[in-house]
């Protein structure tokens, strides 16, 4: 397999009809021209970066991650890259990291909210700011689903302690091994890179009965693509080429509205979660082998930092 030869002779095939996508049950992708333009720019560079990876392995296999906020088109671009590999004669499979939290989405959302509220109240007790009247006001906002709204803190100075404590508690949970089974993902990566022909993969839907495993045949797969917000996390090992697709919390929110993935898609709490995930992505960005801007530009880390206003 001569990757450089494939690179120099490669021409982006015309995308028509449905193409295979990640293995998250019920997930939908909507490939638009902007996704095709980004994937077409990424793919030749990816082939070049794969060359030393394949040369270092006894049986050439590589793991790529496409990470970033959901609003940036992560699923679509990962699907396109995987399809491009297949069209170029390189076996590829797209794995969705969203199959590997410890809890189904409904329960994980509830756990996130529980942590935020518990830590917020605890912070107020530490500073002796809680009394029956304030507790009643907090309960009212909790019932309304607005207790994560920063506007309350602008009106009531004492409420900033609740918001700050809840946010800090949430940051200690999101994207960590408390929320996600990174060990299982790392074991899949290990099995793949050591040449396993068949690997059991988890499937997770949105109810407590939608959890099962399927055995996937990897005998003709040379590239495993993991599409996942947390694909560049330091909580697991074995990734060869992390690709970061940059986005803003506002873009992520708009994408979630389009996909309608939860009923409280634009709530203050959801916005807080998106902001914290964005901060996590920024802290991990230095490890990415490729960073792609919102406009489809390939950025160095220094250019990325400049764009993000650091």
CSV table of C-alpha atoms in Angstrom, one decimal, residues 94-262:
chain,number,residue,atom,x,y,z
A,94,UNK,CA,-16.3,4.6,11.9
A,95,UNK,CA,-16.9,4.1,15.6
A,96,UNK,CA,-19.0,6.5,17.6
A,97,UNK,CA,-17.7,7.3,21.0
A,98,UNK,CA,-21.2,8.3,22.1
A,99,UNK,CA,-21.8,4.6,22.7
A,100,UNK,CA,-19.5,4.5,25.7
A,101,UNK,CA,-20.8,6.7,28.5
A,102,UNK,CA,-21.5,4.8,31.8
A,103,UNK,CA,-25.2,5.8,31.6
A,104,UNK,CA,-27.7,6.1,28.8
A,105,UNK,CA,-28.3,9.8,27.7
A,106,UNK,CA,-31.4,10.2,29.9
A,107,UNK,CA,-29.7,9.1,33.0
A,108,UNK,CA,-26.4,10.9,32.2
A,109,UNK,CA,-28.3,14.1,31.7
A,110,UNK,CA,-29.9,13.6,35.1
A,111,UNK,CA,-26.6,12.9,36.7
A,112,UNK,CA,-25.1,16.1,35.2
A,113,UNK,CA,-28.0,18.1,36.6
A,114,UNK,CA,-27.8,16.4,40.0
A,115,UNK,CA,-24.1,17.2,40.3
A,116,UNK,CA,-24.6,20.8,39.3
A,117,UNK,CA,-27.4,21.4,41.8
A,118,UNK,CA,-25.8,19.5,44.7
A,119,UNK,CA,-22.4,21.3,44.3
A,120,UNK,CA,-24.2,24.6,43.9
A,121,UNK,CA,-26.1,24.2,47.2
A,122,UNK,CA,-23.0,22.8,48.9
A,123,UNK,CA,-21.0,25.9,47.9
A,124,UNK,CA,-23.7,28.1,49.5
A,125,UNK,CA,-23.6,26.2,52.7
A,126,UNK,CA,-19.8,26.5,52.9
A,127,UNK,CA,-20.1,30.3,52.7
A,128,UNK,CA,-23.2,30.2,55.0
A,129,UNK,CA,-25.3,31.9,52.4
A,130,UNK,CA,-28.3,29.6,52.5
A,131,UNK,CA,-31.6,30.4,54.3
A,132,UNK,CA,-35.2,29.2,53.9
A,133,UNK,CA,-36.2,32.2,51.7
A,134,UNK,CA,-33.2,31.7,49.3
A,135,UNK,CA,-33.8,27.9,49.2
A,136,UNK,CA,-37.3,28.5,48.2
A,137,UNK,CA,-36.2,30.8,45.4
A,138,UNK,CA,-33.7,28.3,44.2
A,139,UNK,CA,-36.3,25.5,44.2
A,140,UNK,CA,-38.5,27.8,42.0
A,141,UNK,CA,-35.8,28.2,39.5
A,142,UNK,CA,-35.0,24.5,39.5
A,143,UNK,CA,-38.6,23.6,38.8
A,144,UNK,CA,-38.5,26.2,35.9
A,145,UNK,CA,-35.3,24.7,34.6
A,146,UNK,CA,-33.5,28.1,34.8
A,147,UNK,CA,-31.3,27.6,37.8
A,148,UNK,CA,-28.2,27.6,35.6
A,149,UNK,CA,-29.1,31.0,34.1
A,150,UNK,CA,-26.3,33.5,34.8
A,151,UNK,CA,-28.9,36.4,34.7
A,152,UNK,CA,-30.1,35.4,38.2
A,153,UNK,CA,-26.6,36.0,39.5
A,154,UNK,CA,-26.6,39.5,38.0
A,155,UNK,CA,-29.7,40.3,40.0
A,156,UNK,CA,-28.9,38.5,43.2
A,157,UNK,CA,-25.2,38.7,44.2
A,158,UNK,CA,-25.5,35.7,46.6
A,159,UNK,CA,-26.6,33.4,43.7
A,160,UNK,CA,-23.3,33.7,42.0
A,161,UNK,CA,-21.9,31.3,44.6
A,162,UNK,CA,-24.5,28.7,43.6
A,163,UNK,CA,-23.7,29.1,39.9
A,164,UNK,CA,-19.9,29.0,40.5
A,165,UNK,CA,-20.1,25.9,42.8
A,166,UNK,CA,-22.4,24.1,40.4
A,167,UNK,CA,-20.2,24.9,37.4
A,168,UNK,CA,-17.1,23.7,39.1
A,169,UNK,CA,-18.7,20.5,40.2
A,170,UNK,CA,-20.0,19.9,36.6
A,171,UNK,CA,-16.5,20.6,35.2
A,172,UNK,CA,-15.1,17.8,37.4
A,173,UNK,CA,-17.5,15.3,35.8
A,174,UNK,CA,-17.9,16.2,32.2
A,175,UNK,CA,-15.5,14.2,29.9
A,176,UNK,CA,-13.9,12.3,32.7
A,177,UNK,CA,-13.8,8.6,33.6
A,178,UNK,CA,-16.7,9.3,36.0
A,179,UNK,CA,-18.9,10.0,33.0
A,180,UNK,CA,-17.3,7.9,30.2
A,181,UNK,CA,-15.9,4.3,30.0
A,182,UNK,CA,-12.6,5.3,28.5
A,183,UNK,CA,-11.1,1.9,29.5
A,184,UNK,CA,-13.5,0.1,27.2
A,185,UNK,CA,-12.6,2.4,24.3
A,186,UNK,CA,-8.9,1.9,25.0
A,187,UNK,CA,-9.4,-1.9,25.0
A,188,UNK,CA,-11.1,-1.7,21.6
A,189,UNK,CA,-8.2,0.4,20.2
A,190,UNK,CA,-5.7,-2.0,21.7
A,191,UNK,CA,-7.4,-5.0,20.1
A,192,UNK,CA,-7.6,-3.3,16.8
A,193,UNK,CA,-4.0,-2.3,16.7
A,194,UNK,CA,-2.8,-5.7,17.8
A,195,UNK,CA,-4.5,-7.3,14.8
A,196,UNK,CA,-7.7,-8.7,16.2
A,197,UNK,CA,-10.0,-9.9,13.5
A,198,UNK,CA,-13.3,-9.7,15.5
A,199,UNK,CA,-14.1,-7.1,18.2
A,200,UNK,CA,-17.2,-6.8,20.3
A,201,UNK,CA,-18.6,-3.2,20.1
A,202,UNK,CA,-21.2,-1.6,22.3
A,203,UNK,CA,-24.4,-0.1,21.0
A,204,UNK,CA,-26.3,2.4,23.2
A,205,UNK,CA,-29.7,3.9,22.4
A,206,UNK,CA,-31.7,6.3,24.4
A,207,UNK,CA,-33.6,3.9,26.7
A,208,UNK,CA,-32.4,1.5,29.3
A,209,UNK,CA,-33.3,-1.5,27.1
A,210,UNK,CA,-31.4,-0.1,24.1
A,211,UNK,CA,-28.0,-1.4,25.2
A,212,UNK,CA,-26.4,-4.4,23.4
A,213,UNK,CA,-23.1,-5.6,21.8
A,214,UNK,CA,-22.4,-6.6,18.2
A,215,UNK,CA,-19.3,-8.4,16.9
A,216,UNK,CA,-17.6,-6.5,14.1
A,217,UNK,CA,-15.3,-8.1,11.5
A,218,UNK,CA,-12.1,-6.0,11.2
A,219,UNK,CA,-10.2,-8.4,9.0
A,220,UNK,CA,-10.2,-6.0,6.1
A,221,UNK,CA,-10.0,-2.8,8.1
A,222,UNK,CA,-6.8,-0.8,8.2
A,223,UNK,CA,-8.2,2.5,9.6
A,224,UNK,CA,-10.4,2.9,12.6
A,225,UNK,CA,-12.0,6.4,12.8
A,226,UNK,CA,-13.5,7.4,16.2
A,227,UNK,CA,-15.9,10.3,15.9
A,228,UNK,CA,-16.4,11.7,19.3
A,229,UNK,CA,-16.3,15.0,21.3
A,230,UNK,CA,-13.8,13.4,23.6
A,231,UNK,CA,-11.6,11.7,20.9
A,232,UNK,CA,-8.6,13.8,21.9
A,233,UNK,CA,-8.9,13.2,25.6
A,234,UNK,CA,-5.9,12.1,27.7
A,235,UNK,CA,-8.1,9.6,29.6
A,236,UNK,CA,-7.3,6.8,27.0
A,237,UNK,CA,-4.3,5.8,24.9
A,238,UNK,CA,-3.7,4.5,21.4
A,239,UNK,CA,-4.8,7.2,19.0
A,240,UNK,CA,-2.4,8.0,16.2
A,241,UNK,CA,-3.9,11.1,14.6
A,242,UNK,CA,-6.4,13.3,16.4
A,243,UNK,CA,-8.2,15.8,14.2
A,244,UNK,CA,-9.9,18.7,15.9
A,245,UNK,CA,-12.8,20.4,14.2
A,246,UNK,CA,-13.1,23.8,15.8
A,247,UNK,CA,-16.6,25.2,16.7
A,248,UNK,CA,-18.3,27.6,19.1
A,249,UNK,CA,-21.0,26.7,21.7
A,250,UNK,CA,-23.5,28.7,19.6
A,251,UNK,CA,-22.7,26.5,16.5
A,252,UNK,CA,-23.0,23.4,18.6
A,253,UNK,CA,-26.4,24.6,20.0
A,254,UNK,CA,-27.7,25.2,16.5
A,255,UNK,CA,-26.7,21.8,15.4
A,256,UNK,CA,-28.3,20.2,18.4
A,257,UNK,CA,-31.5,22.1,17.5
A,258,UNK,CA,-31.4,20.7,14.0
A,259,UNK,CA,-30.9,17.1,15.2
A,260,UNK,CA,-33.3,17.6,18.2
A,261,UNK,CA,-31.3,15.3,20.4
A,262,UNK,CA,-32.9,16.4,23.7
